[in-house]
Coordinates of C-alpha atoms and ligand atoms in Angstrom, one line a residue:
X1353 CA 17.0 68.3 14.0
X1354 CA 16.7 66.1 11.3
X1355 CA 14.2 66.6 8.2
X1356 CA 11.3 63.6 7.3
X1357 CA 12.1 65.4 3.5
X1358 CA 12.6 63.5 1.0
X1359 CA 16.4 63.8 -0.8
X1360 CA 15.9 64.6 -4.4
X1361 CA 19.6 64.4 -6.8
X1362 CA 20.9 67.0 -8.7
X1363 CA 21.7 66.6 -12.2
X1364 CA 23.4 69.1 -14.1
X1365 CA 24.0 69.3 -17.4
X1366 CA 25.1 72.6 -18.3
X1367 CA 28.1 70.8 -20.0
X1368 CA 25.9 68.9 -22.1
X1369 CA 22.7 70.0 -22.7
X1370 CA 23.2 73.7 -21.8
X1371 CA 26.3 73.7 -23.9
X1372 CA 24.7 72.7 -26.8
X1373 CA 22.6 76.2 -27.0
X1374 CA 23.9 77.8 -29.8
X1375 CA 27.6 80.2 -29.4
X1376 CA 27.8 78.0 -25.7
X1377 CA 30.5 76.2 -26.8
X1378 CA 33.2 75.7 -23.6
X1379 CA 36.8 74.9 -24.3
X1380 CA 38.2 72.3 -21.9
X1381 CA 40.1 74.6 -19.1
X1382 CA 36.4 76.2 -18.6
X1383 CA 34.6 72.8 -18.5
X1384 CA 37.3 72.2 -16.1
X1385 CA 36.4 75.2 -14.6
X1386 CA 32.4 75.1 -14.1
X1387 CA 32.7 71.6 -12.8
X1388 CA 34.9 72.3 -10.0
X1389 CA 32.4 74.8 -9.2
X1390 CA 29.4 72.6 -9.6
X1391 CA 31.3 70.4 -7.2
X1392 CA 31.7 72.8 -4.8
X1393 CA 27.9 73.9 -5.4
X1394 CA 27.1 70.4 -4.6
X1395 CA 25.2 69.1 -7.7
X1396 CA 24.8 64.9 -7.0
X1397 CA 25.9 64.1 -11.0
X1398 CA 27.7 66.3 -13.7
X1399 CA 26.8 65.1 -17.1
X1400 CA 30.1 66.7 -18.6
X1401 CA 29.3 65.8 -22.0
X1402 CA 28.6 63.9 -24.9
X1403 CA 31.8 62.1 -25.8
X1404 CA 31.1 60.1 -29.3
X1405 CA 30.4 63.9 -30.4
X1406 CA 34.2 65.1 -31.3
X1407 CA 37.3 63.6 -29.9
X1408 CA 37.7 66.9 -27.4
X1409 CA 34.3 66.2 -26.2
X1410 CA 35.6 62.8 -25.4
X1411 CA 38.8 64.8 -23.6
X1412 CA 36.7 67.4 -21.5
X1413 CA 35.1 64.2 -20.2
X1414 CA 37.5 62.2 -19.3
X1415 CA 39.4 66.0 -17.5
X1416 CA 36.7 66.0 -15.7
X1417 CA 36.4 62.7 -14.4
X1418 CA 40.4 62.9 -13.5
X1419 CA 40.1 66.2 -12.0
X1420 CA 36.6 67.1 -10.5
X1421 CA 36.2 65.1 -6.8
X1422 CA 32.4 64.5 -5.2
X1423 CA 29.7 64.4 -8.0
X1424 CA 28.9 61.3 -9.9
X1425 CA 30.3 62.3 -13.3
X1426 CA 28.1 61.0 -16.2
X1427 CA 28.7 61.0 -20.1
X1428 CA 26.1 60.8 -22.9
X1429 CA 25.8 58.0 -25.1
X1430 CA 23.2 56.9 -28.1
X1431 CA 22.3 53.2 -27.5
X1432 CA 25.2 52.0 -30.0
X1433 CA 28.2 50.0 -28.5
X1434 CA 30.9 52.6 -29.9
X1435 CA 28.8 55.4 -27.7
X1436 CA 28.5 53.3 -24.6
X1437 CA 32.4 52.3 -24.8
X1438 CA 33.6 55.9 -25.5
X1439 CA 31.9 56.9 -22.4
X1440 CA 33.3 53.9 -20.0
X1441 CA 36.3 55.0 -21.2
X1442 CA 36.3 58.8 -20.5
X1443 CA 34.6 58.2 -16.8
X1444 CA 36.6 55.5 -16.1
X1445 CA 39.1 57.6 -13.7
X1446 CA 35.9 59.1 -11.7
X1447 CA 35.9 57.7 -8.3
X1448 CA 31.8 57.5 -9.0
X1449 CA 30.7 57.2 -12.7
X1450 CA 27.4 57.1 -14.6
X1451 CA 26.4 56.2 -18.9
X1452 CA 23.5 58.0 -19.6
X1453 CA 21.9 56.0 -22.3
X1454 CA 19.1 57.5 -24.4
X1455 CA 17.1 56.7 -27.3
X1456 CA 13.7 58.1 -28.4
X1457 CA 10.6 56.5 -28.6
X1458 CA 7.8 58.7 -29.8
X1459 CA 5.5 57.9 -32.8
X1460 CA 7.1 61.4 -34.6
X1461 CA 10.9 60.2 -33.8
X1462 CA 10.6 56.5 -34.6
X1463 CA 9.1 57.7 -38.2
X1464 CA 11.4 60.4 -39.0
X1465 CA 14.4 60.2 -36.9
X1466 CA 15.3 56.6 -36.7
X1467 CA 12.9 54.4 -38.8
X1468 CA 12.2 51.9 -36.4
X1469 CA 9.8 49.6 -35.0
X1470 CA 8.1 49.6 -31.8
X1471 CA 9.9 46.8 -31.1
X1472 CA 13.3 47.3 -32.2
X1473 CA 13.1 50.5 -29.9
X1474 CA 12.5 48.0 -26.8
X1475 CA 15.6 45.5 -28.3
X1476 CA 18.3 48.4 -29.1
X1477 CA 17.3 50.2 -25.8
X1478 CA 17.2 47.1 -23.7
X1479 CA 20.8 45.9 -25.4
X1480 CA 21.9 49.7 -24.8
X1481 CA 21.6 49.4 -21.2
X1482 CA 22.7 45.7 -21.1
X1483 CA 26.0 47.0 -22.4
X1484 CA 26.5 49.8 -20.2
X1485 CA 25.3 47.8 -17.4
X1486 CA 28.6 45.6 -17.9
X1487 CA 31.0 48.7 -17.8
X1488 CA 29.6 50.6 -15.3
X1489 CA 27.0 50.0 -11.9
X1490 CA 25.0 53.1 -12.6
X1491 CA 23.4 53.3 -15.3
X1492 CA 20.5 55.8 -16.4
X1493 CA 18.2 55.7 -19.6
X1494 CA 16.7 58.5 -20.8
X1495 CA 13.4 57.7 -24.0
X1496 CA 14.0 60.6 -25.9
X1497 CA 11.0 62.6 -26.7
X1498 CA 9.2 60.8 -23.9
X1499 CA 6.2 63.3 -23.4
X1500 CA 4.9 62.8 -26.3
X1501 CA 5.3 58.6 -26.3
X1502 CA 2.0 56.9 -26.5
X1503 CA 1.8 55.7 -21.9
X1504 CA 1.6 52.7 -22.8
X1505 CA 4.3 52.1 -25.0
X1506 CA 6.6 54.3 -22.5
X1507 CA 5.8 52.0 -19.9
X1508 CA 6.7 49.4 -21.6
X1509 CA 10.1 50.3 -22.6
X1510 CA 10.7 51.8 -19.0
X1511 CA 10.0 48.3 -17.7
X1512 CA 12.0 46.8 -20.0
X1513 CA 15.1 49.0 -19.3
X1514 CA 15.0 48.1 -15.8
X1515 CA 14.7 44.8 -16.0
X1516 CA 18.3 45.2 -18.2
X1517 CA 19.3 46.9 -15.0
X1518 CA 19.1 50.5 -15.7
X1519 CA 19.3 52.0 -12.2
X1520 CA 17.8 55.7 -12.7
X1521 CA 15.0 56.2 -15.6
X1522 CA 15.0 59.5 -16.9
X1523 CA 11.6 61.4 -18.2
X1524 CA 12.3 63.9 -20.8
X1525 CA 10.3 66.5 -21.9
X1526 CA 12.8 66.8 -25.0
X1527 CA 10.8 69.6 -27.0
X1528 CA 9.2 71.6 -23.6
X1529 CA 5.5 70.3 -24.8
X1530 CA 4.2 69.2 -21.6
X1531 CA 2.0 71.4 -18.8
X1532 CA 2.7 70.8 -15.2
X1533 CA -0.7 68.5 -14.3
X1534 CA 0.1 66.5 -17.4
X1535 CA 3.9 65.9 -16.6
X1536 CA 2.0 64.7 -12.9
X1537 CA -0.1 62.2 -14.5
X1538 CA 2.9 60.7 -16.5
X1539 CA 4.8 60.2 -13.8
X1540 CA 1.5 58.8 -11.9
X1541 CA 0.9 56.3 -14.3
X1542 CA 4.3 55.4 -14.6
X1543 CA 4.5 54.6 -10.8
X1544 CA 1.0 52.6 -11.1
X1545 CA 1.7 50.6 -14.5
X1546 CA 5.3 49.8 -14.1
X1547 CA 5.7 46.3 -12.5
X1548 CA 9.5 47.1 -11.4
X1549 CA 9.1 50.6 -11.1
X1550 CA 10.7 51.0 -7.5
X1551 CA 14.1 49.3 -8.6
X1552 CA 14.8 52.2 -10.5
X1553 CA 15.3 56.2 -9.2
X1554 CA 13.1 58.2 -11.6
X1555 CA 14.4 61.1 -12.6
X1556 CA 13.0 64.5 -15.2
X1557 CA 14.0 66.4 -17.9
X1558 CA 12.3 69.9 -18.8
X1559 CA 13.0 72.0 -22.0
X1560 CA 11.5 75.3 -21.5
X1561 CA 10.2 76.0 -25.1
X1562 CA 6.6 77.0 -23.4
X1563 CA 8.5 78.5 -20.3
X1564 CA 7.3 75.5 -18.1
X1565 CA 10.3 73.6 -17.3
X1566 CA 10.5 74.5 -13.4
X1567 CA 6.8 73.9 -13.5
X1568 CA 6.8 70.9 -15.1
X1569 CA 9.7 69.4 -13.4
X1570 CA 8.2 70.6 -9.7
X1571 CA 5.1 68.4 -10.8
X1572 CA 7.1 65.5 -11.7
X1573 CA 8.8 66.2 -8.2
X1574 CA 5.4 65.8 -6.9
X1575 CA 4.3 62.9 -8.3
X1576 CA 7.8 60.8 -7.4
X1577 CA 10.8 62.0 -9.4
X1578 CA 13.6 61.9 -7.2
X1579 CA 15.5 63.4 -9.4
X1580 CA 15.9 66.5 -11.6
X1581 CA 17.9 67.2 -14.4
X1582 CA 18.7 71.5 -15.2
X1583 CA 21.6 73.2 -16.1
X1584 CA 22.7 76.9 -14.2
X1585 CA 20.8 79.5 -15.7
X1586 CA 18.9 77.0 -17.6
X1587 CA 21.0 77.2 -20.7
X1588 CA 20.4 74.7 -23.3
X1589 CA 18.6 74.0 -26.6
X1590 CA 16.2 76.5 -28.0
X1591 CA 14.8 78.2 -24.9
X1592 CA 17.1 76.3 -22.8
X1593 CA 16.6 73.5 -20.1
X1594 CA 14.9 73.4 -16.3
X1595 CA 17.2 76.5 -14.7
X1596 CA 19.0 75.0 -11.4
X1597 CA 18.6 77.8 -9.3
X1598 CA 14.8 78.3 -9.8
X1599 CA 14.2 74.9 -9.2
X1600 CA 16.3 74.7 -6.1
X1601 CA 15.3 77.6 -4.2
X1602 CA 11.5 76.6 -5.1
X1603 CA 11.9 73.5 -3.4
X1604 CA 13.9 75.2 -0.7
X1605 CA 11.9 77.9 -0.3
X1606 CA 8.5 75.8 -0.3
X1607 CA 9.8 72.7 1.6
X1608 CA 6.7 72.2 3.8
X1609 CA 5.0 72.1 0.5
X1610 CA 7.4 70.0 -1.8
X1611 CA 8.5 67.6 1.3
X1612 CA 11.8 67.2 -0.4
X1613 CA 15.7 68.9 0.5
X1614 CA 18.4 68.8 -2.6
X1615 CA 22.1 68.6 -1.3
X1616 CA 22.6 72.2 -3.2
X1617 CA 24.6 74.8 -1.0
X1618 CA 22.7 77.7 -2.1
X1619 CA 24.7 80.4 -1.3
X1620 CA 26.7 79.5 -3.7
X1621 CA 24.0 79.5 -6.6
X1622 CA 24.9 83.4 -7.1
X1623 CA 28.6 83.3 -7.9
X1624 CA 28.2 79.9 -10.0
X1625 CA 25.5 81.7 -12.1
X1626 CA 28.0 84.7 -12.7
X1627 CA 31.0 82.1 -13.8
X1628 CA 28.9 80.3 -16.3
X1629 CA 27.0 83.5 -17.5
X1630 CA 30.8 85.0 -17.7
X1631 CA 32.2 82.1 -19.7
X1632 CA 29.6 81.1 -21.7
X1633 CA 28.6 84.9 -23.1
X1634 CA 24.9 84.0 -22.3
X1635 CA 23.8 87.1 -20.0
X1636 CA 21.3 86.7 -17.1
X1637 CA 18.4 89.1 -17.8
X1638 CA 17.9 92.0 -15.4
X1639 CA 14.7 90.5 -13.9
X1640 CA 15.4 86.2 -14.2
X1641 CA 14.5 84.5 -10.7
X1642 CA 16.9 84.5 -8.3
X1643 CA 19.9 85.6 -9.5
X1644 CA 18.7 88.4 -12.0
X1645 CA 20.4 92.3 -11.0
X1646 CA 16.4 92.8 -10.0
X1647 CA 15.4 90.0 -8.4
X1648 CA 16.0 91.4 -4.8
X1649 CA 15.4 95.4 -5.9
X1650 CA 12.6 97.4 -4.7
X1651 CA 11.6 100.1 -6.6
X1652 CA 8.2 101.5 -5.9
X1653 CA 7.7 103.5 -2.3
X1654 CA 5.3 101.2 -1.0
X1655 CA 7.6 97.9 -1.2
X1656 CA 10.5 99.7 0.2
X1657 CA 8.4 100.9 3.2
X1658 CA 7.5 97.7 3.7
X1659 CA 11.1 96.3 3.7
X1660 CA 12.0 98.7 6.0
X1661 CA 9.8 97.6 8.8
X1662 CA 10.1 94.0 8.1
X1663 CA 11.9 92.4 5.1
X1664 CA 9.5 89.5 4.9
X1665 CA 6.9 91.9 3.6
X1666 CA 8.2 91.8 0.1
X1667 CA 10.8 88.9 0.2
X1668 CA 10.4 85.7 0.4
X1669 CA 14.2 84.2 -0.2
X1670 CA 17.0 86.5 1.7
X1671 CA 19.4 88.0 -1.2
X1672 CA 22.4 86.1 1.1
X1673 CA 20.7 82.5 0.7
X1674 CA 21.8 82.2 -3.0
X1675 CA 24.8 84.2 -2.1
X1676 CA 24.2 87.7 -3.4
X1677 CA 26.1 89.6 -0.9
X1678 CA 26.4 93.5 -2.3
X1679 CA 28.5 96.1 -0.2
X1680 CA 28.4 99.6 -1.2
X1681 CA 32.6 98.9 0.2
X1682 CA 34.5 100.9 -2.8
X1683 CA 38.2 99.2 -3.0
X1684 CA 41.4 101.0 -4.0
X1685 CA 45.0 100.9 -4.9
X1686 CA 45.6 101.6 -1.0
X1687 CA 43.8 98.3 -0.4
X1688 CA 45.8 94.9 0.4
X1689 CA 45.9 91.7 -0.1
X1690 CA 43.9 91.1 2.9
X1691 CA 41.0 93.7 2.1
X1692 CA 41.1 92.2 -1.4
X1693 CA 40.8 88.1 -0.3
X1694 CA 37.9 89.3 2.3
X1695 CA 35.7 91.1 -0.4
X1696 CA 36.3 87.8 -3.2
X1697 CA 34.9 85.4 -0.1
X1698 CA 32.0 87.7 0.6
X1699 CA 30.9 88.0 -3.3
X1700 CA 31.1 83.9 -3.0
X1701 CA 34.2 82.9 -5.0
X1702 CA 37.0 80.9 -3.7
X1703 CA 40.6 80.8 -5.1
X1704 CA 43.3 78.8 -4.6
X1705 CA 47.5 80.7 -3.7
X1706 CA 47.7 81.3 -7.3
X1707 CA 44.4 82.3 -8.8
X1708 CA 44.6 84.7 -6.0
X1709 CA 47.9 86.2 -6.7
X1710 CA 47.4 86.4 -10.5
X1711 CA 43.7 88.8 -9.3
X1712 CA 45.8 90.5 -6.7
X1713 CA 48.1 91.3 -9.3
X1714 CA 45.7 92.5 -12.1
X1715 CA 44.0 94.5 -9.6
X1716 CA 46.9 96.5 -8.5
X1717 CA 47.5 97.1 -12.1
X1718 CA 43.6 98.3 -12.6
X1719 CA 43.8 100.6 -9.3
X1720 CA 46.5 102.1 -10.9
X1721 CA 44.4 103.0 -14.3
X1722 CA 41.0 103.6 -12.4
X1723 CA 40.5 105.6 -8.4
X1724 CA 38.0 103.0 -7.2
X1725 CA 36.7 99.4 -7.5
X1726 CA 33.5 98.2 -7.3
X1727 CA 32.2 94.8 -6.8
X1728 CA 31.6 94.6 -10.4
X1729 CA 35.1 95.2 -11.2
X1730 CA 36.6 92.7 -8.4
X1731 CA 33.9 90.0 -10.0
X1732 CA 35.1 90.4 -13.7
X1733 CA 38.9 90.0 -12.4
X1734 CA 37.9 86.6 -11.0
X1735 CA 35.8 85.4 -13.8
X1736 CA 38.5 86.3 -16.1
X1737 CA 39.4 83.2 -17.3
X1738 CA 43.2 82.1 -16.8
X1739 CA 44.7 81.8 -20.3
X1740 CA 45.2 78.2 -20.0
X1741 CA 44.0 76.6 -22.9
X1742 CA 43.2 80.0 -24.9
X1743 CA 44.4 79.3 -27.7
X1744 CA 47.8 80.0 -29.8
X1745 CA 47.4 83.7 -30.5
X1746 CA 48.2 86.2 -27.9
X1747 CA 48.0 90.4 -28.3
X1748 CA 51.6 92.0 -28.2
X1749 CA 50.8 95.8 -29.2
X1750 CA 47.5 97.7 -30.7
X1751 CA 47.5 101.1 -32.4
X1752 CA 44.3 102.8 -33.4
X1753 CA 43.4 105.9 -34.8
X1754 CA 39.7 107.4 -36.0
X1755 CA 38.8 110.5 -38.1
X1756 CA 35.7 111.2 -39.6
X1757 CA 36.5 109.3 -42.3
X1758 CA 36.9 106.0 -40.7
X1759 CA 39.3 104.4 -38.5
X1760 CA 43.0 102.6 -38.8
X1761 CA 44.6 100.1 -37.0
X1762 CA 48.0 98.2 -36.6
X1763 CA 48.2 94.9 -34.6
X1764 CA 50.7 93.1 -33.5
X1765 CA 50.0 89.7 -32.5
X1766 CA 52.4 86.5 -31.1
X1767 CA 52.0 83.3 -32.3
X1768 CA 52.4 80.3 -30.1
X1769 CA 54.7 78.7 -31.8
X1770 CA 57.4 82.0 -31.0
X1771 CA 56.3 83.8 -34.4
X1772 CA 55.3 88.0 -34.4
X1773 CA 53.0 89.3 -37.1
X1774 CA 52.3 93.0 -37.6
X1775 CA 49.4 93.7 -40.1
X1776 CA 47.7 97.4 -40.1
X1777 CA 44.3 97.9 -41.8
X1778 CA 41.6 100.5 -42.3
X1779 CA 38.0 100.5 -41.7
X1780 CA 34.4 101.8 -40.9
X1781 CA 35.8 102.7 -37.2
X1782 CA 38.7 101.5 -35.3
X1783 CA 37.2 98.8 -34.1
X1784 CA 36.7 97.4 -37.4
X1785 CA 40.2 97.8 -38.8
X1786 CA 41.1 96.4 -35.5
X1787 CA 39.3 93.4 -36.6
X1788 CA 40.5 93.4 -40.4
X1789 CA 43.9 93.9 -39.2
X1790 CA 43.3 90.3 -36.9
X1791 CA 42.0 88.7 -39.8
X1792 CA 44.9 89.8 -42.3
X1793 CA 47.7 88.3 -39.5
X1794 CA 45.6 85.1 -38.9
X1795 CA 43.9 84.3 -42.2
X1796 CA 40.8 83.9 -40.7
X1797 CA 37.5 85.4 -41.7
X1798 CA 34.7 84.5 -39.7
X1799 CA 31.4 86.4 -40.1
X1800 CA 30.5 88.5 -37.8
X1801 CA 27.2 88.2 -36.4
X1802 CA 26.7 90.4 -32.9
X1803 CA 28.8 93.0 -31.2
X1804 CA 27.9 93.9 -27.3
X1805 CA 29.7 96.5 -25.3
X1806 CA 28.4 97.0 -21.8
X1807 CA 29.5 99.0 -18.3
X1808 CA 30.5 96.3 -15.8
X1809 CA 30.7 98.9 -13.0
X1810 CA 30.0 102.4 -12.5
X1811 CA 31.6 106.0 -13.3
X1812 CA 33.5 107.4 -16.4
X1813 CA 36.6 105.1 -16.0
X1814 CA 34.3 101.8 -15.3
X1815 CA 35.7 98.7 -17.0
X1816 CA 33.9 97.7 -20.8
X1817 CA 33.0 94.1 -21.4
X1818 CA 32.8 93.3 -25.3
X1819 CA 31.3 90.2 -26.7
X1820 CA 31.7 89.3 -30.3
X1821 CA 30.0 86.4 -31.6
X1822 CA 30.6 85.2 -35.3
X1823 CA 29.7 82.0 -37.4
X1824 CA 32.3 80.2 -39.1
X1825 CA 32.6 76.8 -40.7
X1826 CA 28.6 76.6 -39.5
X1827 CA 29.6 76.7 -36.1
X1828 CA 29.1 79.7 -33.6
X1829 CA 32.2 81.3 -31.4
X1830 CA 31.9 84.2 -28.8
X1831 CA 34.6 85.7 -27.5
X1832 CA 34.8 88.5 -24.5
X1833 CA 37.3 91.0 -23.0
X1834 CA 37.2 93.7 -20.0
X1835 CA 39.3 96.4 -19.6
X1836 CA 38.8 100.0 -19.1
X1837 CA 39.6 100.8 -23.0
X1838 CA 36.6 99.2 -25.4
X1839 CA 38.6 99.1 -28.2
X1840 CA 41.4 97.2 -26.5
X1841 CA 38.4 95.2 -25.2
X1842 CA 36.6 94.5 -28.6
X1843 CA 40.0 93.5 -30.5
X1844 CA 40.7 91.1 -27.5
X1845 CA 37.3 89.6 -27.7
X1846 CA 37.5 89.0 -31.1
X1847 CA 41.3 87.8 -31.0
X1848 CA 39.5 85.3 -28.2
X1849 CA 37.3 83.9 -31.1
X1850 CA 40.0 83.8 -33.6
X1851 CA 41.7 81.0 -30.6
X1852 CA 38.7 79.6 -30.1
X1853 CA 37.9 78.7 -34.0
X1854 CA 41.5 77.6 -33.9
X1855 CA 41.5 75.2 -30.8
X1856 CA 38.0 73.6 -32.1
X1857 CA 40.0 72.7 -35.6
X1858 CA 42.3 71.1 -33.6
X1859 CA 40.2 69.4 -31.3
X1860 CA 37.8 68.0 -34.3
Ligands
LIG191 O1 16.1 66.6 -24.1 C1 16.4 65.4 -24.2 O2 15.6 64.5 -24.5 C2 17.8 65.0 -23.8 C3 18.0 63.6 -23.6 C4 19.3 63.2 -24.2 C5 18.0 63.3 -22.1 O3 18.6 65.9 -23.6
LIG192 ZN1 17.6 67.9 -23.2

């Protein structure tokens, strides 16, 4: 059967936008590894970054574009010639590339931010496009701050940027200021006041400072946007972006309504959310839409009666359309390889011969410590990120002890480059001479800002995830470890910071 719906693109820009959100910093092996799974989500375009921004911004671009097949792959770049090159450049090896130019045009940013005339704005952004036009067929340009641009000026500089042969004009709602019926009429009189409006695809851009970015970008959806930009979870500046899985399953979920379909495999939305949720240290609250611990639980008598005689009572998405698949199935260190690879499929992830045998291999190891495994276990082994690219520091022995009095501990730690330091120090528990002892052997003191330990499954000998976040150099770092020990887990997390600080000096 085939659907009269119209086929709106998905633009993600959780490497971009939602990595800018403050202690979301990604190395390159996990941009790596959220594209490939954006890819196999079925996003249309990955923005992967911003590469003018830091030479390994420029790198994680350019990885992806090598490595990730199916999306568009799109980088940022300010209306400058150096931006536009940098990211012809770094897409260049993408089977299908995109330059996202942008430059803002409200009355506030041309004042403060960039001193410029009305219509210098129209010049720069119309030789902006111009350039990236000659580098690259697709081409999309975004007018920063375009909510609150005087209409008519907006439609002017839209016009304009098609007419240099920008192919995709993007709204942005850069400081989430807009309401949903406002958004509507912008796009409206956009569509009615642009002479060359139907060259172009036009596309929005929600920040969710007001919490109305799904709104706001639904409306816009509405009244002709054909594409939406959001990033998983809706991570991103301040309060973050449009959130990908909300806006999906509303238009899936309300198709009759919306008349439009997005290419997004859904079932896939769960396990994506848990990878970048994993890697980025950003966790989902209990009760977000869709793929929040809550969002399918029942609590009160009445609802479950109800969804006993007839789930559609109180559900309106089933939990298996965005892929959460639960089963109270408790593994063991009796279980094979066979019961193991079943039980990954079902919770939505999919590895390749060797990721599988390194998770086959740490989960013998963690039957052996712990009698059963849950599917929170099995999901923290595959979200465990690979050691590629962690950095030069690795953990060779830890020693604690803790009295009353406080706490010691000795670590031992291998260096990269074949050297072992030991360095023992004392401190408030043994968690913080842990940490003392890190910094000693490294030389790096970073301040720590937030220390998280949580349950990631159940009973006494569940495994502990710690997250440490610190500032250094005024930049934020998290780091995480799980194991069943927490104080092997906090020293891990914060030996995981320690590499990241490290790789970002070498990457700047
Ligand atoms: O929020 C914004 O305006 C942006 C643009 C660069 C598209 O992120
Ligand atoms: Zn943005």
């Amino acid at each position: 059967m085939t659907s009269s719906a119209d086929r709106v693109m998905i633009f993600d820009t959780t490497l971009r936008d939602g990595e800018q959100a403050p202690g979301c910093s990604m190395t390159q092996a996990e941009k790596l590894r959220v594209a490939k799974a954006l890819a196999e989500l079925g996003v249309d375009v990955i923005e992967a970054g911003f590469p003018a921004a830091s030479p390994g911004d420029w790198e994680s671009v350019n990885a992806v574009a090598r490595e990730v097949q199916g999306p568009i792959i799109c980088g940022l770049a300010r209306a400058t010639r150096d931006d536009i090159e940098k990211v012809a450049r770094a897409v260049a090896p993408a089977a299908r590339r995109r330059i996202h130019v942008f430059l803002a045009t409200s009355a506030i940013h041309r004042q403060y931010k960039l001193n410029m005339a009305k219509d210098e704005i129209i010049r720069s952004a119309v030789e902006g496009v111009k350039m990236a036009r000659d580098l690259c067929e697709d081409v999309e340009f975004s007018p920063e701050d375009a909510s609150r641009t005087e209409l008519e000026f907006l439609a002017q500089v839209v016009e304009a940027v098609i007419d240099a042969g920008a192919t995709t004009v993007n709204i942005p709602d850069t400081v989430g200021y807009t309401v949903p019926h406002e958004f509507a009429e912008l796009f409206r009189y956009l569509r009615k006041n642009v002479r060359n409006i139907d060259r172009a695809r036009l596309s929005v851009h929600c920040h969710d400072d007001l919490g109305m970015a799904v709104a706001n970008s639904l409306m816009a959806v509405v009244a002709g946007a054909r594409q939406i930009e959001c990033t998983i979870n809706g991570i991103g500046e301040r309060a973050g972006n449009c959130s990908l899985e909300e806006v999906v399953m509303a238009l899936r979920t309300r198709e009759t309504f919306f008349n439009a379909q997005t290419g997004i495999n859904s079932q896939k939305l769960y396990p994506v959310s848990r990878l970048v949720s994993s890697i980025t240290g950003m966790p989902i609250p209990r009760n977000k839409a869709i793929v929040g611990e809550n969002a399918f639980a029942h609590e009160s008598g009445i609802h479950q009666h109800g969804m006993l005689k007839n789930a559609s009572t109180y559900e309106i998405m089933r939990p298996q359309d965005v892929g959460l698949t639960r089963s109270s199935l408790v593994l063991g260190k009796h279980s094979g390889r066979h019961a193991l690879r079943e039980r990954i499929k079902e919770l939505g992830f999919e590895l390749g011969d060797a990721e599988f045998a390194r998770v086959f291999e740490e989960f013998k190891a963690l039957a052996d410590k712990k009698k059963e495994l849950f599917d929170g276990d099995i999901e923290a082994l595959v979200l465990r990120s690979e050691g590629a690219d962690s950095g030069p520091w690795s953990l060779a022995e830890l020693t604690t002890s803790s009295s009353p009095a406080g706490g010691q501990a000795t670590v031992t730690l291998r260096h990269a480059d074949g050297s072992v330091i030991e360095r023992s120090a004392s401190g408030d528990g043994p968690v913080d001479a842990a940490f003392k002892s890190i910094e000693a052997a490294t030389g790096l003191r970073p301040v720590l800002r937030k220390f998280e330990l949580r349950s990631l499954s159940e009973g006494e000998d569940a495994q502990g995830e710690a997250i440490v976040y610190v500032d250094f150099n005024q930049r934020s770092y998290r780091g995480s470890s799980v194991t069943t020990d927490i104080v092997e887990s906090a020293t891990r997390a914060f030996l995981e910071v320690i590499n990241r600080i490290e790789l970002s000096r070498k990457a700047a």
